[in-house]
Amino acid sequence: MVDVDRLFDEFAAAYVRGERPDLPAYLARAGDDADELARLVDAFLQAVPAPEPSDDDVAVLRARLDGEPGLLALRTRRGHKVDEVVDDLAGRLEVDDRPRLKRYYQRLEGGVLDPHPVDERVWDALRGVFGMSVRTMIRPLATRQGKSAMAYYRRTGSPSADATPSLVAHATPAEIPAVADVEPPPGERDELDRLFLGTN
Amino acid sequence: MSDDDARDASLLETGRIDRLLATYELVILARCIKGTKSAHDGQDVAQDVMFRLFREFEAGKRYEGIPYRVVVHQVTKWTLADFFAGRRTDVPLPDELTLAAEDIGEGVVSGLWLRELLAELPERERATCELVYVEGLSPEQAAERLGTTRNNVDQRLFHARKRLRELMDDDG
C-alpha cells in the first residue's frame, strides 16, 4: 500500500511550487486511505496561500465559463491538431485501433463522455500529452445560455453530442460520434472500451 | 488584510473573476471531495461551486469586508449542504454571509496559518517543513539542502503532519 504521508508530501510540494497536482489521481493511489489523504490535503490547502494560476489555467477556466469544454480549449490554445494528440495518446496507451481511439478522444474532448469512468491510465497519458492534469477540465461550467452545465448533465445523464447542440456544437471542430457508434454494452467491451467507459 | 486577500480583492475589483476562480479551483475541489467522501461527487459539486461563484460575482454580488477565500469557503459549505439535502445547487446565493462559530474557530477567517503552525515546531523541524511545504522541495531535495538524511527529513515532517491532523480533528 502507498504511504499516505508520502503522497501528501508529494502533493503539498507540487502545490506550493505552483503546479496543479491531480488530486483524484493521488486519492486513487491512496486506495483505502483516500479519505485520510483528502482530509489532510484539505486542511493543508486551507492553511497555505493559493498559488497564482498559470495563463493556461485561466484561459481554460474562462472557456469553461463560456460553455466550452476545457480540454478542447487547451488543445486549440496549444495549437495541437486532434490527430497529433491521438497519435501521441495511441503510443502512450499502446492502442492499435487508432480510429476508435480518435472517436473516444473526440467525445471526451467535446465534453460528451462522462469523465468519471475513464481509466487512470487515460488521465496519466493525457497528462503526459499536455504536461498538466486535464481530468477536472473536461466539462464546461456553464452552458452557452449561461445556465449551470452541471445541472444540465444531471438532468440528461451523460449526453450525446447530437442531444446537446447548445452545449458543445459551436465548439466542436469535427462531428462527435454519437453514443451508439462507440458505446457497446458492458458485457461486450474490449480493453479500449473499458479505458474510456469503465466496466459497468 | 493579508497580501493574498489584497490580491483577491484587486482581482475582484478589476473583474478578473476567471483568474480568481482559477486560483481557488483546487481548494474548492479538495473541500468538496472531503465533504462528499467521493472523488466523483466531489468533482461534480466543485463544478456547482465554481459556477455559483462565477454567476453571482459576475452579476455584481459582493460580501464587502469579507476576504474572498472566506466567501469561497462559505459558498462551498452551502453548496455541499444543498447537495446532501437533494436541493438544487445552482440557486442564487444569500445576500448576507454570516460566519458560523466553527468557521472562525477552524482558522478560515484568520487564514494562512501554516507559518503559525510551523512556528510552534522546533527550529530544525520548522526549517525542514518550510522547505517542503512552503518552497515545494521534495523530501530528497530538502535532505540535500539541509545536509541530512531522507530519514531525518521524514521524521521532521511527521510532526507537522501530526499538527495538521490535530487541526483536522478539531474541524471534525
XYZ file of C-alpha atoms in Angstrom:
372
model
C 0.000 0.000 0.000
C 1.211 3.503 -0.795
C 2.127 5.587 2.240
C -0.399 8.408 2.748
C 2.229 10.651 4.317
C 4.485 10.327 1.292
C 1.601 11.031 -1.065
C 0.700 14.074 0.983
C 4.264 15.408 0.975
C 4.450 14.906 -2.786
C 1.130 16.638 -3.334
C 1.912 19.540 -0.978
C 5.315 20.223 -2.519
C 3.860 20.199 -6.038
C 1.064 22.543 -4.998
C 3.265 25.177 -3.430
C 5.550 25.035 -6.476
C 2.530 26.302 -8.389
C 1.713 23.039 -10.136
C -1.822 21.718 -10.304
C -1.427 18.241 -8.867
C -4.162 15.830 -9.914
C -5.929 15.308 -6.578
C -8.222 12.468 -7.726
C -5.133 10.624 -9.033
C -3.444 10.960 -5.648
C -6.597 9.700 -3.947
C -6.747 6.729 -6.293
C -3.158 5.896 -5.367
C -4.060 6.113 -1.680
C -6.593 3.294 -2.059
C -8.397 2.602 1.202
C -6.686 5.601 2.809
C -8.151 8.076 0.297
C -10.406 9.707 2.892
C -7.494 10.382 5.204
C -5.433 11.848 2.398
C -8.392 14.004 1.313
C -8.756 15.396 4.818
C -5.040 16.093 5.101
C -4.910 17.813 1.732
C -7.994 19.867 2.505
C -6.524 21.047 5.810
C -3.258 21.925 4.088
C -4.916 23.883 1.283
C -6.846 25.905 3.835
C -3.582 26.716 5.573
C -1.374 27.933 2.760
C -1.696 30.785 0.277
C -3.250 29.710 -3.017
C -0.547 29.994 -5.716
C -1.124 32.130 -8.777
C -2.736 30.120 -11.576
C -0.930 29.807 -14.904
C -2.212 31.564 -18.005
C -3.282 28.147 -19.315
C -5.311 27.546 -16.150
C -7.094 30.874 -16.502
C -7.732 30.508 -20.227
C -9.195 27.043 -19.782
C -11.412 28.195 -16.956
C -12.579 31.173 -18.997
C -13.501 28.851 -21.849
C -15.432 26.571 -19.485
C -17.327 29.554 -18.123
C -18.211 30.438 -21.702
C -19.666 26.977 -22.280
C -16.692 25.357 -23.964
C -15.154 22.054 -22.842
C -11.795 22.753 -21.204
C -9.734 20.099 -22.950
C -10.824 21.410 -26.329
C -9.841 24.918 -25.261
C -6.459 23.718 -24.045
C -5.689 21.801 -27.234
C -6.611 24.663 -29.525
C -4.699 27.111 -27.314
C -1.631 24.891 -27.645
C -2.107 24.697 -31.415
C -2.269 20.901 -31.463
C -4.333 19.066 -34.069
C -6.639 16.269 -32.929
C -4.645 13.741 -34.939
C -1.401 14.786 -33.270
C -2.920 14.286 -29.838
C -4.426 10.951 -30.837
C -1.104 9.721 -32.255
C 0.641 10.619 -29.013
C -2.136 9.065 -26.973
C -2.089 5.861 -29.014
C 1.589 5.453 -28.291
C 1.270 6.111 -24.598
C -1.698 3.773 -24.222
C -0.296 1.207 -26.658
C -3.566 1.193 -28.579
C -3.588 -0.131 -32.151
C -7.156 0.763 -33.100
C -6.443 4.408 -33.776
C -9.777 5.296 -35.481
C -11.757 4.109 -32.492
C -9.338 5.809 -30.075
C -9.869 9.033 -32.003
C -13.630 8.733 -31.649
C -13.316 8.247 -27.908
C -10.883 11.122 -27.595
C -13.161 13.437 -29.551
C -16.097 12.561 -27.336
C -14.027 13.159 -24.216
C -12.671 16.425 -25.541
C -16.148 17.503 -26.620
C -17.483 17.130 -23.109
C -19.977 14.459 -24.085
C -18.276 11.467 -22.487
C -18.793 11.001 -18.759
C -15.280 11.537 -17.353
C -15.843 9.545 -14.164
C -15.462 6.003 -15.541
C -12.391 6.941 -17.598
C -9.416 4.836 -16.529
C -6.482 6.310 -14.611
C -4.197 5.232 -17.475
C -6.008 7.603 -19.822
C -5.639 10.520 -17.414
C -1.955 9.669 -16.959
C -1.473 9.544 -20.717
C -3.276 12.846 -21.237
C -1.159 14.412 -18.515
C 1.855 13.271 -20.485
C 0.477 14.695 -23.727
C -0.458 18.114 -22.327
C 2.008 18.428 -19.476
C -0.766 19.076 -16.993
C -3.735 17.315 -15.475
C -6.842 17.640 -17.650
C -9.224 15.474 -15.624
C -11.257 18.227 -13.991
C -11.450 20.487 -17.053
C -13.468 18.143 -19.269
C -16.891 19.580 -18.674
C -17.921 23.184 -19.284
C -19.010 25.065 -16.172
C -21.852 26.854 -17.914
C -23.991 26.284 -20.965
C -23.953 28.800 -23.780
C -27.133 30.196 -22.284
C -25.344 30.920 -19.010
C -27.023 28.130 -17.066
C -25.293 25.598 -14.859
C -23.748 22.902 -17.048
C -23.645 20.532 -14.089
C -27.388 20.871 -13.615
C -27.728 20.093 -17.320
C -25.569 16.990 -17.030
C -27.526 15.806 -14.013
C -30.812 16.173 -15.880
C -29.663 14.435 -19.023
C -27.114 11.918 -17.771
C -24.037 11.716 -19.955
C -25.297 13.475 -23.050
C -24.509 12.648 -26.624
C -23.339 15.343 -28.966
C -26.471 15.262 -31.070
C -28.598 15.721 -27.957
C -26.696 18.751 -26.695
C -26.097 21.131 -29.570
C -26.447 24.169 -27.354
C -23.741 22.907 -25.086
C -20.993 21.824 -27.410
C -21.800 22.110 -31.097
C -20.319 25.552 -31.525
C -17.057 24.449 -30.016
C -16.594 21.102 -31.651
C -14.356 21.182 -34.714
C -15.428 17.818 -36.052
C -18.591 15.842 -35.651
C -18.588 13.987 -32.376
C -19.626 10.374 -32.863
C -22.998 9.515 -31.462
C -23.189 7.257 -28.432
C -24.474 4.312 -30.434
C -21.357 4.377 -32.628
C -18.916 3.803 -29.825
C -20.560 2.557 -26.656
C -21.023 -1.203 -26.540
C -22.872 -2.645 -23.538
C -20.682 -3.615 -20.553
C -20.527 -7.291 -21.410
C -19.198 -6.621 -24.896
C -16.443 -4.140 -24.106
C -12.861 -4.740 -25.077
C -9.795 -3.173 -23.468
C -10.113 0.096 -25.378
C -13.801 0.440 -24.491
C -13.005 -0.185 -20.843
C -10.344 2.529 -20.862
C -12.975 5.137 -21.660
C -16.236 3.617 -20.435
C -15.198 1.544 -17.462
C -16.520 -1.912 -16.814
C -20.075 -1.170 -15.669
C -5.647 42.127 5.268
C -3.011 39.691 4.016
C -1.214 40.116 0.698
C -3.298 37.315 -0.755
C -6.543 38.850 0.427
C -5.468 42.146 -1.146
C -4.645 40.343 -4.405
C -8.061 38.691 -4.403
C -9.819 41.986 -3.697
C -7.950 43.621 -6.554
C -8.867 40.815 -8.979
C -12.491 41.117 -7.966
C -12.421 44.879 -8.281
C -10.992 44.676 -11.789
C -13.400 41.988 -12.931
C -10.819 39.193 -13.219
C -13.245 36.688 -11.818
C -11.870 33.907 -14.017
C -8.379 34.338 -12.561
C -9.796 34.500 -9.063
C -11.741 31.279 -9.587
C -8.734 29.559 -11.124
C -6.721 30.498 -8.048
C -9.117 28.644 -5.768
C -10.131 25.760 -8.054
C -8.086 23.119 -6.275
C -9.035 24.436 -2.834
C -12.702 24.055 -3.767
C -12.167 20.597 -5.243
C -10.373 19.341 -2.138
C -13.084 20.666 0.154
C -15.815 19.072 -1.961
C -14.072 15.698 -2.158
C -13.509 15.731 1.568
C -17.136 16.731 2.150
C -18.674 14.118 -0.123
C -16.068 11.420 0.561
C -16.134 10.710 -3.154
C -13.786 11.900 -5.868
C -16.606 11.758 -8.421
C -19.276 13.535 -6.381
C -16.654 15.971 -5.162
C -15.740 16.933 -8.720
C -19.393 17.444 -9.596
C -20.133 19.579 -6.544
C -16.960 21.583 -7.127
C -18.361 22.419 -10.578
C -21.501 23.692 -8.895
C -19.490 25.846 -6.506
C -17.411 27.336 -9.307
C -20.471 28.119 -11.391
C -22.286 29.638 -8.454
C -19.367 31.868 -7.510
C -18.891 32.975 -11.085
C -22.518 33.768 -11.791
C -23.021 35.726 -8.583
C -19.820 37.711 -8.756
C -20.249 38.366 -12.453
C -23.664 39.799 -11.585
C -22.073 42.113 -9.047
C -22.629 40.353 -5.752
C -20.066 41.312 -3.139
C -19.714 40.448 0.518
C -17.963 43.638 1.493
C -15.241 43.326 4.063
C -15.071 39.545 3.876
C -11.981 38.059 2.211
C -12.691 36.163 -0.971
C -11.180 32.913 0.384
C -13.728 33.063 3.218
C -16.540 33.565 0.691
C -15.223 30.535 -1.217
C -15.279 28.512 1.980
C -18.824 29.545 2.803
C -20.252 29.028 -0.682
C -18.639 25.589 -0.779
C -20.268 24.807 2.540
C -23.671 25.994 1.342
C -23.403 24.024 -1.864
C -22.392 20.831 -0.079
C -25.381 21.255 2.235
C -27.671 21.707 -0.773
C -26.157 18.650 -2.419
C -26.746 16.431 0.592
C -30.274 17.776 1.059
C -31.091 16.999 -2.566
C -31.753 20.660 -3.277
C -30.793 22.478 -6.442
C -27.222 23.666 -6.287
C -27.468 26.484 -8.784
C -29.883 28.782 -6.976
C -28.796 32.338 -6.081
C -26.677 32.832 -3.010
C -27.969 34.585 0.128
C -27.337 38.309 0.300
C -25.746 38.090 3.710
C -22.819 35.978 4.736
C -22.750 35.193 8.432
C -19.843 33.120 9.589
C -20.513 30.257 11.935
C -18.524 29.943 15.127
C -16.805 26.787 13.921
C -15.559 28.591 10.819
C -13.942 31.247 12.931
C -12.502 28.582 15.207
C -11.005 26.489 12.445
C -8.848 29.307 11.196
C -10.622 30.052 7.937
C -11.195 33.639 8.941
C -7.725 34.306 10.267
C -6.386 32.388 7.292
C -2.973 31.392 6.066
C -1.860 29.976 9.350
C 0.720 27.495 8.135
C 3.558 29.712 9.245
C 1.959 29.984 12.684
C 1.665 26.220 12.766
C 5.293 25.851 11.768
C 6.352 28.432 14.316
C 5.252 26.031 17.027
C 7.831 23.498 15.886
C 11.469 23.300 16.964
C 13.909 25.088 14.676
C 15.165 22.066 12.711
C 11.661 20.759 12.108
C 10.403 24.180 11.127
C 13.211 24.712 8.618
C 12.588 21.289 7.089
C 8.844 21.832 6.799
C 9.310 25.234 5.211
C 11.484 23.738 2.500
C 8.830 21.139 1.617
C 5.518 22.798 2.445
C 6.385 26.407 1.600
C 9.135 26.202 -1.044
C 7.959 22.961 -2.628
C 11.165 20.931 -2.433
C 10.905 17.161 -2.444
C 11.992 15.427 0.783
C 15.129 14.264 -1.057
C 15.954 17.830 -2.112
C 15.275 19.088 1.400
C 17.634 16.480 2.820
C 20.348 17.564 0.408
C 19.810 21.260 1.173
C 19.998 20.613 4.913
C 22.893 18.180 4.692
C 20.962 15.435 6.410
C 19.338 12.130 5.564
C 15.979 11.472 3.959
C 15.007 9.584 7.088
C 15.661 12.642 9.256
C 13.578 14.777 6.916
C 10.715 12.289 7.104
C 10.799 12.353 10.893
C 10.698 16.139 10.975
C 7.812 16.306 8.503
C 5.931 13.830 10.630
C 5.462 16.440 13.351
C 3.954 18.997 11.001
C 1.526 16.440 9.643
C 0.654 15.445 13.189
C -0.271 19.054 13.900
C -2.339 19.235 10.698
C -4.168 16.097 11.762
C -4.928 17.647 15.133
C -6.392 20.647 13.373
C -8.431 18.323 11.153
C -9.793 16.604 14.229
C -10.715 19.969 15.714
C -12.504 20.680 12.452
C -14.444 17.414 12.717
